Tab-separated table of C-alpha atoms in Angstrom:
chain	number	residue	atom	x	y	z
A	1	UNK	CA	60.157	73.457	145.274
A	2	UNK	CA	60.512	74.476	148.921
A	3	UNK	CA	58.351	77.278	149.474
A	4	UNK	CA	60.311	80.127	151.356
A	5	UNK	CA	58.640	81.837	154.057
A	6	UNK	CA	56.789	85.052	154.459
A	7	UNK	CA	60.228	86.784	155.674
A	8	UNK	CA	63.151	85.622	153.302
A	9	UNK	CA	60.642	86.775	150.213
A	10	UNK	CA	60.693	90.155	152.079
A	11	UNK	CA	64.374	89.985	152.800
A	12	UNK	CA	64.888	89.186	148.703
A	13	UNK	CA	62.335	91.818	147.653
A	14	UNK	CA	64.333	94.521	149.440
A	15	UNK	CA	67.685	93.176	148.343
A	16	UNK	CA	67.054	93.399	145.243
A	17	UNK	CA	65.172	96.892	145.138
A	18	UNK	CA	68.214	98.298	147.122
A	19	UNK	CA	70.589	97.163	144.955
A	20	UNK	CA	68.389	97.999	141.572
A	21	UNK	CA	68.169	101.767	143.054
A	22	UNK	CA	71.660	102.240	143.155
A	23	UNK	CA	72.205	101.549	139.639
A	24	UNK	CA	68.554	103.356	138.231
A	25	UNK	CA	70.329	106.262	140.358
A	26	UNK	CA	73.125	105.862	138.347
A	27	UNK	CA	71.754	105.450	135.281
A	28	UNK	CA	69.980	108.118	135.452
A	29	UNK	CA	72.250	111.059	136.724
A	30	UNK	CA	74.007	112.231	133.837
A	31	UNK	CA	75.926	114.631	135.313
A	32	UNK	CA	77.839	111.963	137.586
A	33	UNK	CA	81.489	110.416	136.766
A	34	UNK	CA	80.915	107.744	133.896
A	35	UNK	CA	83.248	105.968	135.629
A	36	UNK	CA	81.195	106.155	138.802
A	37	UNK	CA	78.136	105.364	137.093
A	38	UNK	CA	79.462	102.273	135.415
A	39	UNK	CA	80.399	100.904	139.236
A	40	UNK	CA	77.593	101.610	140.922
A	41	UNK	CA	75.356	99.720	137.498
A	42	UNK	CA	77.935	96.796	138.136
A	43	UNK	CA	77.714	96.683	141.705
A	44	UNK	CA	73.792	96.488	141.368
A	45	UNK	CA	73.767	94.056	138.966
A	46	UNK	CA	76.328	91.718	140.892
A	47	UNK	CA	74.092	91.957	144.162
A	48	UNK	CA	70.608	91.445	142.162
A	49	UNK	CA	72.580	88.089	140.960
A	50	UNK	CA	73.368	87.629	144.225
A	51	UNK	CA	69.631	87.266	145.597
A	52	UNK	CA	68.154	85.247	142.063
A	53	UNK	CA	70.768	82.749	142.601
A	54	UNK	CA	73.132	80.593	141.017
A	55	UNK	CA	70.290	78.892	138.719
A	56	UNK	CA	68.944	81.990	137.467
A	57	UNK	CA	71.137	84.455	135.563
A	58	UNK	CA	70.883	87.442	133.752
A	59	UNK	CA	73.231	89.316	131.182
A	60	UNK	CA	74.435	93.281	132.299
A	61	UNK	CA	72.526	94.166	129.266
A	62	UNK	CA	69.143	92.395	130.346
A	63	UNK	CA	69.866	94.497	133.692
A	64	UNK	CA	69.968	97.789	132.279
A	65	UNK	CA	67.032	97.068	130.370
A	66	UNK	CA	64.995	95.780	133.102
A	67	UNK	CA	65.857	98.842	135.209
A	68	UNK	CA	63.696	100.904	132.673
A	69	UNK	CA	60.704	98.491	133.285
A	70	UNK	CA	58.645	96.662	136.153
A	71	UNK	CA	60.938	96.472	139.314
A	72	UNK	CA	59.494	92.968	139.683
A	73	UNK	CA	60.822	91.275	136.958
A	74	UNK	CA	64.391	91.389	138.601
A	75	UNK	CA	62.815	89.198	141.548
A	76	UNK	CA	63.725	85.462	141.019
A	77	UNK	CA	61.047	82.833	140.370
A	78	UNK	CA	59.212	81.597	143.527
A	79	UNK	CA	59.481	85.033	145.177
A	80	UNK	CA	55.813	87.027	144.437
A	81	UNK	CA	56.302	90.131	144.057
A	82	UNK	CA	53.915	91.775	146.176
A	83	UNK	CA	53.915	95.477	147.055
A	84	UNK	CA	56.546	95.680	143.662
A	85	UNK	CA	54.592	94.216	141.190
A	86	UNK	CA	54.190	97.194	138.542
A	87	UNK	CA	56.517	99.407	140.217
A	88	UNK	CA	58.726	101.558	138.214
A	89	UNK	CA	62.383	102.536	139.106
A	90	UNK	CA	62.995	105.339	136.401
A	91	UNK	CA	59.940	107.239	135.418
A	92	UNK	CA	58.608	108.611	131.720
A	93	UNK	CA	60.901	111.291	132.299
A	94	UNK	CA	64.000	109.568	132.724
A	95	UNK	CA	64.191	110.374	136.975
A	96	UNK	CA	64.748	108.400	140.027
A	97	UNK	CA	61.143	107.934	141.612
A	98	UNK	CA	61.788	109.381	144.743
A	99	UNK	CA	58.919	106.613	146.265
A	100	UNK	CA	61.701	104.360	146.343
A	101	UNK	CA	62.775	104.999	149.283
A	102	UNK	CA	59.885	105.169	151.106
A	103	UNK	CA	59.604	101.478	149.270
A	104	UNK	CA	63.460	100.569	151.189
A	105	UNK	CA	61.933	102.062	154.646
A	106	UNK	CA	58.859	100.333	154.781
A	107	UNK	CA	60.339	96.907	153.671
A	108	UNK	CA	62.409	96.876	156.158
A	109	UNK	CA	60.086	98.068	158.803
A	110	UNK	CA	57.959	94.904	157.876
A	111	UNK	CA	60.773	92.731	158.185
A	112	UNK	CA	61.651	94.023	161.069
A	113	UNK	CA	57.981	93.312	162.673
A	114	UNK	CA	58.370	89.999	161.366
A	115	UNK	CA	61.419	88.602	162.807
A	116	UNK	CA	59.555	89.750	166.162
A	117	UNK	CA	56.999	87.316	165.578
A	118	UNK	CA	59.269	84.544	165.232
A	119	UNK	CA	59.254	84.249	161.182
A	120	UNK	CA	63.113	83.830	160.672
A	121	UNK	CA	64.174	82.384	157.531
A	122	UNK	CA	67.255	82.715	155.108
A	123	UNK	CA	69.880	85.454	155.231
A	124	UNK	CA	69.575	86.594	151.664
A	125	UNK	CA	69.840	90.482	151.708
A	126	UNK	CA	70.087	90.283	156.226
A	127	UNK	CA	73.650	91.602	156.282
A	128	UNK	CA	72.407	95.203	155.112
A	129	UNK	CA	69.172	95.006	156.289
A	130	UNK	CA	70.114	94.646	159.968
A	131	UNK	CA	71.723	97.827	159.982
A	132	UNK	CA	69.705	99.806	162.237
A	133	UNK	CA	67.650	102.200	160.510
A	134	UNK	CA	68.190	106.348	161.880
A	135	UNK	CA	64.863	106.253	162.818
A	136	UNK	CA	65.190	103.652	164.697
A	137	UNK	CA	68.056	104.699	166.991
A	138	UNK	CA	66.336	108.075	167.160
A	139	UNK	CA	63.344	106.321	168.558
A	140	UNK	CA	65.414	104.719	171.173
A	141	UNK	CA	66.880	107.888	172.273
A	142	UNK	CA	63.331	109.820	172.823
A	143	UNK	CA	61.762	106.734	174.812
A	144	UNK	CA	64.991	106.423	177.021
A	145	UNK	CA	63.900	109.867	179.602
A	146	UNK	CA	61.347	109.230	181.980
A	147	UNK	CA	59.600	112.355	181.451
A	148	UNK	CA	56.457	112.281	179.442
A	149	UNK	CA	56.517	116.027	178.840
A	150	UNK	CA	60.551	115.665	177.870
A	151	UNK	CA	59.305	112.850	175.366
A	152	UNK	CA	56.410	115.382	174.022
A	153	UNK	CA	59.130	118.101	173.175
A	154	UNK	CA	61.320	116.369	171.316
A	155	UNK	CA	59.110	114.623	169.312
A	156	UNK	CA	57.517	117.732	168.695
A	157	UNK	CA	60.360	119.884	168.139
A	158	UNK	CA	62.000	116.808	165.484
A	159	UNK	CA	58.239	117.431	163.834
A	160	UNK	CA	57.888	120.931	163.758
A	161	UNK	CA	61.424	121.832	162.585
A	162	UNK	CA	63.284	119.489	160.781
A	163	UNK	CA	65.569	121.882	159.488
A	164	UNK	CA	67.196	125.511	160.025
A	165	UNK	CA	69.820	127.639	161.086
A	166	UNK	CA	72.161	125.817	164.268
A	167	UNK	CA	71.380	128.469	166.137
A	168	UNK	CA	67.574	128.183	166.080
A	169	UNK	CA	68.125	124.744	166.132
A	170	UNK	CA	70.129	125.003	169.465
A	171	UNK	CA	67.115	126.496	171.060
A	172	UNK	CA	65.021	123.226	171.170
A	173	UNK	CA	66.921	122.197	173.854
A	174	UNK	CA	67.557	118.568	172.493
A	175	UNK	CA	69.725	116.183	174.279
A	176	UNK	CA	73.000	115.426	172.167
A	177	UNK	CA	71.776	112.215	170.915
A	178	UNK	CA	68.945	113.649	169.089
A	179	UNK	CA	70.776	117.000	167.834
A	180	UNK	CA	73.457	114.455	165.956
A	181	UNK	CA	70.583	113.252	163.485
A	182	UNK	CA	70.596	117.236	161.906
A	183	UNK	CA	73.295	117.011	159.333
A	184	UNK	CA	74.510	119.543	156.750
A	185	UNK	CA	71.801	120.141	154.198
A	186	UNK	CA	71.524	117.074	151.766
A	187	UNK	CA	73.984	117.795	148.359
A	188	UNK	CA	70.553	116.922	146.185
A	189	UNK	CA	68.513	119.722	147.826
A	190	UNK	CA	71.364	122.315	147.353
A	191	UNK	CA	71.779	124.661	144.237
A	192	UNK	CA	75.258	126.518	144.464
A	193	UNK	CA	74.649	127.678	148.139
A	194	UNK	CA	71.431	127.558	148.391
A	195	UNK	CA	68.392	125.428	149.547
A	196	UNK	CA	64.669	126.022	149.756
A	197	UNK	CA	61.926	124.515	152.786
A	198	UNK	CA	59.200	122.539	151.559
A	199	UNK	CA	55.709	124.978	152.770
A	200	UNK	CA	54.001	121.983	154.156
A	201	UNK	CA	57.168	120.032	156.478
A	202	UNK	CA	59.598	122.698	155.985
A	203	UNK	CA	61.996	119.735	154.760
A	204	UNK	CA	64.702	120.676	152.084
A	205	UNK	CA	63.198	119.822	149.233
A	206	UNK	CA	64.898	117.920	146.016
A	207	UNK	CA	66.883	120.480	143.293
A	208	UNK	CA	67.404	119.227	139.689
A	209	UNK	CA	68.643	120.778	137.047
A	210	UNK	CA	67.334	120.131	133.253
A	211	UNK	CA	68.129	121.166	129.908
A	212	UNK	CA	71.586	122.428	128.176
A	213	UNK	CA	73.238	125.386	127.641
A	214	UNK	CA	70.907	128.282	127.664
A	215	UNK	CA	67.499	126.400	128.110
A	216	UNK	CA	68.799	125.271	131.277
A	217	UNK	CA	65.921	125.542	134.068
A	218	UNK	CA	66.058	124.068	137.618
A	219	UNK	CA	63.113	122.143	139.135
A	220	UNK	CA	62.421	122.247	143.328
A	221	UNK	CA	60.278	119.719	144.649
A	222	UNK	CA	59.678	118.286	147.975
A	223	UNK	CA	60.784	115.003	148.369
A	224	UNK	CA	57.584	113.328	150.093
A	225	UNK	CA	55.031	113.034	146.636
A	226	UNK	CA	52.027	114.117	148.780
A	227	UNK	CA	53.102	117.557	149.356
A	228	UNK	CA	54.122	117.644	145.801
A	229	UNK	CA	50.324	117.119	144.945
A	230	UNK	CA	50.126	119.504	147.712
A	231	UNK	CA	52.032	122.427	145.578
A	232	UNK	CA	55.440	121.962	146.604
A	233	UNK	CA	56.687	121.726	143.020
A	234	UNK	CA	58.483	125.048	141.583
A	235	UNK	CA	60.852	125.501	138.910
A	236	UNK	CA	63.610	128.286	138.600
A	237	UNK	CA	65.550	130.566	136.064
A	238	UNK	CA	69.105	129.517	135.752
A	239	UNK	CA	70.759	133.025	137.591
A	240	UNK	CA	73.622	135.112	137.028
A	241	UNK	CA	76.537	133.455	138.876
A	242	UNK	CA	76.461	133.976	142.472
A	243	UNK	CA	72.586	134.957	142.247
A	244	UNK	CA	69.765	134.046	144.435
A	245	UNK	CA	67.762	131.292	142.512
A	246	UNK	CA	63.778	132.612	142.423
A	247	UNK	CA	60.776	129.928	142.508
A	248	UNK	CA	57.790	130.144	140.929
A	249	UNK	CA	54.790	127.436	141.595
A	250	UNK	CA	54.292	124.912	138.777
A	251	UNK	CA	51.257	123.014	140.024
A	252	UNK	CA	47.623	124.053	141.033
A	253	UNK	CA	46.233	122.639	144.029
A	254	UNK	CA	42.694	121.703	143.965
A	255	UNK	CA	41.479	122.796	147.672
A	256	UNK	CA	40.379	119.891	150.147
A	257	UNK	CA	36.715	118.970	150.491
A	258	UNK	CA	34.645	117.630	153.590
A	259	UNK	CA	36.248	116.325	156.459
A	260	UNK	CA	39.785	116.519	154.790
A	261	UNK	CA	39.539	120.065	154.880
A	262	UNK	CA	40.257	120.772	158.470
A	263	UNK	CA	43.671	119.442	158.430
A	264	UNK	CA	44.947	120.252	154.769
A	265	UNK	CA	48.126	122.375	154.213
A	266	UNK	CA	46.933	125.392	152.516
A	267	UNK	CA	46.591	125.384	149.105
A	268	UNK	CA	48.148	128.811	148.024
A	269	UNK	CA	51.192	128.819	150.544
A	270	UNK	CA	54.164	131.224	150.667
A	271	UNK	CA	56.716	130.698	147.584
A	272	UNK	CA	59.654	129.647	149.786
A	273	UNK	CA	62.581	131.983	149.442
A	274	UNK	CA	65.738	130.817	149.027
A	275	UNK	CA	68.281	130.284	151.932
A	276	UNK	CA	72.049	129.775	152.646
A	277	UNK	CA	73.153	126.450	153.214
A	278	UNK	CA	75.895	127.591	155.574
A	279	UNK	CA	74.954	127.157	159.066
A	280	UNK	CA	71.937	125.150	158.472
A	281	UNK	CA	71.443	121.408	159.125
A	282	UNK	CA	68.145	119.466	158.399
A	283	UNK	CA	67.481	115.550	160.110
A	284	UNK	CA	68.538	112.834	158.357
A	285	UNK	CA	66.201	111.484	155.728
A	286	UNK	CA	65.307	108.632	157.714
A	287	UNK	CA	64.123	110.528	160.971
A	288	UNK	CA	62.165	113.146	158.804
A	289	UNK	CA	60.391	110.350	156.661
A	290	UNK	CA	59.573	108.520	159.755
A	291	UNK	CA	59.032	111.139	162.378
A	292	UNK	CA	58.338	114.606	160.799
A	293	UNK	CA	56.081	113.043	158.127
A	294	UNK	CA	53.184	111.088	159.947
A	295	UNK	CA	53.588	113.490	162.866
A	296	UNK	CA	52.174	116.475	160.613
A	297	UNK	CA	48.756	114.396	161.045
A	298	UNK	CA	49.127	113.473	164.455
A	299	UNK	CA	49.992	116.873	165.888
A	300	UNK	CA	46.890	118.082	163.349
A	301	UNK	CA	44.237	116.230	165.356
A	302	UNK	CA	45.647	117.140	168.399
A	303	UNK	CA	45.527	120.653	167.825
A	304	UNK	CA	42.348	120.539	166.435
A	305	UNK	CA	40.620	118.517	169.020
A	306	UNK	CA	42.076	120.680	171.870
A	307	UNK	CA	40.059	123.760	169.993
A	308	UNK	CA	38.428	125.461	173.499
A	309	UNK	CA	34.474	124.430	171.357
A	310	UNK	CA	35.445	120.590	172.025
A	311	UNK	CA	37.488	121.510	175.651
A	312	UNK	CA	33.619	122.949	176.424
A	313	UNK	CA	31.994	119.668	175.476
A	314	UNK	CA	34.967	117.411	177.727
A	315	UNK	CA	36.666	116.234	175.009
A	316	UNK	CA	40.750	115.721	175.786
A	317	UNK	CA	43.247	114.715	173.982
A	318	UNK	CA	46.873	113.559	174.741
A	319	UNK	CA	49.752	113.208	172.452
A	320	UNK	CA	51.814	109.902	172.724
A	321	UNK	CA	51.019	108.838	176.074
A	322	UNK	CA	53.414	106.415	177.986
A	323	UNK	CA	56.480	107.409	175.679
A	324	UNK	CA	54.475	106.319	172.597
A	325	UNK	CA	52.694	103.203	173.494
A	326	UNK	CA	50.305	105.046	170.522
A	327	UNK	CA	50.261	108.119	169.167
A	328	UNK	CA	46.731	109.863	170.557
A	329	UNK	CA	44.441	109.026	173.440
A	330	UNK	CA	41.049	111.046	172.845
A	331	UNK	CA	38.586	110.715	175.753
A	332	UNK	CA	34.897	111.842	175.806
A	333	UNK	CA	31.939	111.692	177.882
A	334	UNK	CA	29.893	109.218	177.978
A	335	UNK	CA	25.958	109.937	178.316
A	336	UNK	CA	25.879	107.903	181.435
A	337	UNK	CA	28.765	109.782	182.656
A	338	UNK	CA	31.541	108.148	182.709
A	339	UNK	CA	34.079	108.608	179.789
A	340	UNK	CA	34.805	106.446	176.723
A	341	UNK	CA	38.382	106.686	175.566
A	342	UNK	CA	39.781	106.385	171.573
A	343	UNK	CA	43.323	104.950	171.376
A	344	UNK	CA	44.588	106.358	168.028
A	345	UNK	CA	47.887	105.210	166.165
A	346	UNK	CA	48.660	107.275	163.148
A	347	UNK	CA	50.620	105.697	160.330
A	348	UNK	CA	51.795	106.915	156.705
A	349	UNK	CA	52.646	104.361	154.635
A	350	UNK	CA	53.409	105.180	151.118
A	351	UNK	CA	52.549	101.557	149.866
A	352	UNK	CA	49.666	100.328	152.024
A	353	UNK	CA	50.265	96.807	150.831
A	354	UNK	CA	52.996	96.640	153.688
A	355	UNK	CA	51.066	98.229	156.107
A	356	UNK	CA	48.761	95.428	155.934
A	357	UNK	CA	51.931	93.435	156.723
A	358	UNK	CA	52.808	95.021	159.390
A	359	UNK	CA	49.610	95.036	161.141
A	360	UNK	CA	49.728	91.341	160.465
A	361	UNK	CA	52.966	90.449	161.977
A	362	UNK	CA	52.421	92.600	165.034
A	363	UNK	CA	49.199	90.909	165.565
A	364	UNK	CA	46.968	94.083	165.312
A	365	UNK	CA	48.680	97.583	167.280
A	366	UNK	CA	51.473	96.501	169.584
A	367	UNK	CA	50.636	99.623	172.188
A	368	UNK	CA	46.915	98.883	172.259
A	369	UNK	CA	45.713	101.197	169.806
A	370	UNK	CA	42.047	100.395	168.666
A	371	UNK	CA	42.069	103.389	165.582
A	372	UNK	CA	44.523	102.811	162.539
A	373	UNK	CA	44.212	106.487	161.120
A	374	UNK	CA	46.235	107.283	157.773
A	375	UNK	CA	46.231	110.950	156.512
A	376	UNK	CA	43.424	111.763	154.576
A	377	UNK	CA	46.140	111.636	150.960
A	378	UNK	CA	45.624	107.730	151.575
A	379	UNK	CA	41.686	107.864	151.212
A	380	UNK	CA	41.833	105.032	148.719
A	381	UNK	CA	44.031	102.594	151.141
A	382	UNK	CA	41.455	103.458	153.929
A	383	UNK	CA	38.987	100.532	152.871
A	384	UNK	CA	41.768	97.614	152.481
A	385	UNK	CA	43.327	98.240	155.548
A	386	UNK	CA	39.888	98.570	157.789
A	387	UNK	CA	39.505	95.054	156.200
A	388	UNK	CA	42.629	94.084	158.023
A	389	UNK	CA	42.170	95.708	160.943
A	390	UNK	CA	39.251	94.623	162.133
A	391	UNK	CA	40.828	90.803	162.073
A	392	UNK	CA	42.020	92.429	165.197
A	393	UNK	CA	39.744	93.965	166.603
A	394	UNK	CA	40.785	97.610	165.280
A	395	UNK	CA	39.375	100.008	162.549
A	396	UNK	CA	41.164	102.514	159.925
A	397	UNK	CA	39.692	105.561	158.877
A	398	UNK	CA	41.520	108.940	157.843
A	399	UNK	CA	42.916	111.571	159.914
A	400	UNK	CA	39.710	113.307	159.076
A	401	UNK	CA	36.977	110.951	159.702
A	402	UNK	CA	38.450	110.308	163.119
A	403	UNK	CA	37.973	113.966	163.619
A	404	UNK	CA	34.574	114.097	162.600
A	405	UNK	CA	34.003	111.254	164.396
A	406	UNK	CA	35.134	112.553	167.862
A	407	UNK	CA	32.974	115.931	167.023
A	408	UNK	CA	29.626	113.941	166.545
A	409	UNK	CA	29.895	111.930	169.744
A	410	UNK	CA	29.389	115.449	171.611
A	411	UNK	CA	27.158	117.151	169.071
A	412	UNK	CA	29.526	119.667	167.405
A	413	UNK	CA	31.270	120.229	163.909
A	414	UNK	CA	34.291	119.186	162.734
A	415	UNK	CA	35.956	122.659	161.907
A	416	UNK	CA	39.310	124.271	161.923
């Protein structure tokens, strides 16, 4: 057998997850057309066939039944399966894992950084692949100004409020091209006319309703699972018709210890209230994941290593210098005087496995960065990735360490 290279078993992973989430979508929203659902299970299953092959085919029944398990048994033979080996499209509760997108995303982003290295291979799953991703495009339009500080404020505004009212949203002062990736509020994070801001991204968050007849309860949960873990999960009485839906918290958050402390989102936040959908628009899905997300941690550190105790001890810090070559340059001084400085690139990666890749295929950090820092919810990826990094010449730590790290080279504590 031939063996296919590193970027057509990437290409066929994601073709096949794609196309698998479409129909585990469908399978599981019962509230859809039946009609509807049955096309969108057929379409799957004809575009999973499509990526096994001629030589290896499967029933529609064997389909829907491998939907319910391992993700990775849909892959044909010869492809490993990688970062989807044990993955689950619907979980115990009969949902779409929301992960799976992050999943499409970061697939892509890998292929992506592979076909820059040169590793071109088959076209299985290329067609939809090579559409360009939002966040992609929305990238483009930041780094095309010449101003630094005009770079700064975008990113920061597409960070700091990824949704709310047109007017407030009018006040950032974004160019056109950026304003066009806040769209109406997304149909799944809507109940009636309302929608509710995640407390840690201020996101819309994912609505759901469960149950039948009178036992009917809705369920509000942020669509990133870290802040779920984080407390945004809530639930909510069915209302009177044309009633305000009320949350109340579902989860208890157990507080952040040691160095993750400084940067944590509070662990008893406001319950959000709900708010009109009319006249609001949030980013697209692909900009927040890719943008607002990581950039909670990177705008974090910077903050907290600008604190006027760590200005006093000539420690700066920078945010994205030269339109993003890397996400944070930290200087401090050196004891013989001069200055030693910390090129940081921040990265959140739901499945670390790919990460890996991509630090791989770029050949380390393509803008120089010599600090792979992950937010301090991927701990446990921290020691697998340092492994990789430091094949070139880099090191990965949490958002956390790196702050402690910066605080001990000039005597003081890391504190927020």
């Amino acid at each position: 057998m031939t063996t296919i290279r590193t970027a057509d078993h990437m290409a066929i992973r994601n073709s096949v997850m794609r196309a698998a989430s479409v129909a585990a979508a469908a399978l599981t929203d019962a509230d859809s057309d039946p009609e509807h659902r049955l096309r969108a299970l057929m379409e799957g299953h004809g575009r999973v066939l499509t990526a096994r092959g001629p030589g290896q085919p499967m029933t529609f029944d064997q389909f829907r039944q491998l939907l319910l398990g391992d993700l990775s048994a849909l892959l044909p033979d010869g492809v490993p399966a990688e970062e989807m080996d044990g993955l689950r499209l619907i979980d115990d509760d009969n949902e779409f894992d929301p992960d799976m997108f992050d999943l499409d995303v970061e697939q892509r982003m890998v292929l992506h950084a592979l076909r820059r290295a040169g590793h071109r291979g088959q076209t299985v799953g290329i067609d939809a692949l090579d559409q360009e991703l939002d966040q992609t495009r929305a990238h483009r339009q930041m780094t095309s100004t010449d101003s630094q500080d005009d770079y700064v404020a975008w990113r920061s505004a597409l960070i700091e409020e990824p949704a709310g009212s047109v007017r407030d949203l009018r006040t950032l002062n974004l160019p056109a091209t950026l304003t066009d990736f806040y769209q109406p509020i997304p149909f799944d994070a809507t109940y009636d006319r309302w929608w509710f801001r995640c407390p840690v991204c201020r996101w819309p968050m994912k609505i759901t309703v469960h149950g039948t007849n009178n036992r009917r309860t809705g369920q509000v949960r942020c669509f990133h699972r870290p802040h779920i873990e984080a407390g945004a999960s809530y639930e909510f009485k069915i209302p009177d018709e044309g009633a305000m839906p009320r949350l109340n918290p579902v989860s208890t958050v157990t507080p952040a210890r040691g160095n993750a402390e400084v940067l944590a989102p509070h662990p008893k936040p406001p319950t959000p209230e709900p708010i009109l959908t009319d006249g609001h628009k949030a980013l697209v899905r692909g900009v927040w994941r890719c943008t607002t997300i990581p950039g909670l941690p990177e705008l974090g550190l910077f903050k907290a290593l600008s604190a006027p105790h760590l200005r006093d001890k000539g420690v700066t810090a920078h945010l994205w210098p030269v339109l993003d070559s890397y996400d944070l340059l930290v200087t401090v001084p050196d004891t013989d005087g001069g200055r030693t400085e910390l090129r940081v690139d921040v990265k959140d990666y739901t499945y670390a496995t790919l990460l890996a890749d991509k630090i791989n295929a770029d050949g380390g950090d393509r803008g120089g960065a010599e600090y792979l820092v992950v937010p301090d919810n991927r701990e446990k990826t921290v020691s697998m990735l340092d492994a990789v990094c430091r094949q070139h010449r880099m090191h990965a730590l949490t958002a956390g360490d790196f702050g402690a790290m910066v605080c001990e080279m000039v005597g003081e504590q890391w504190t927020s």
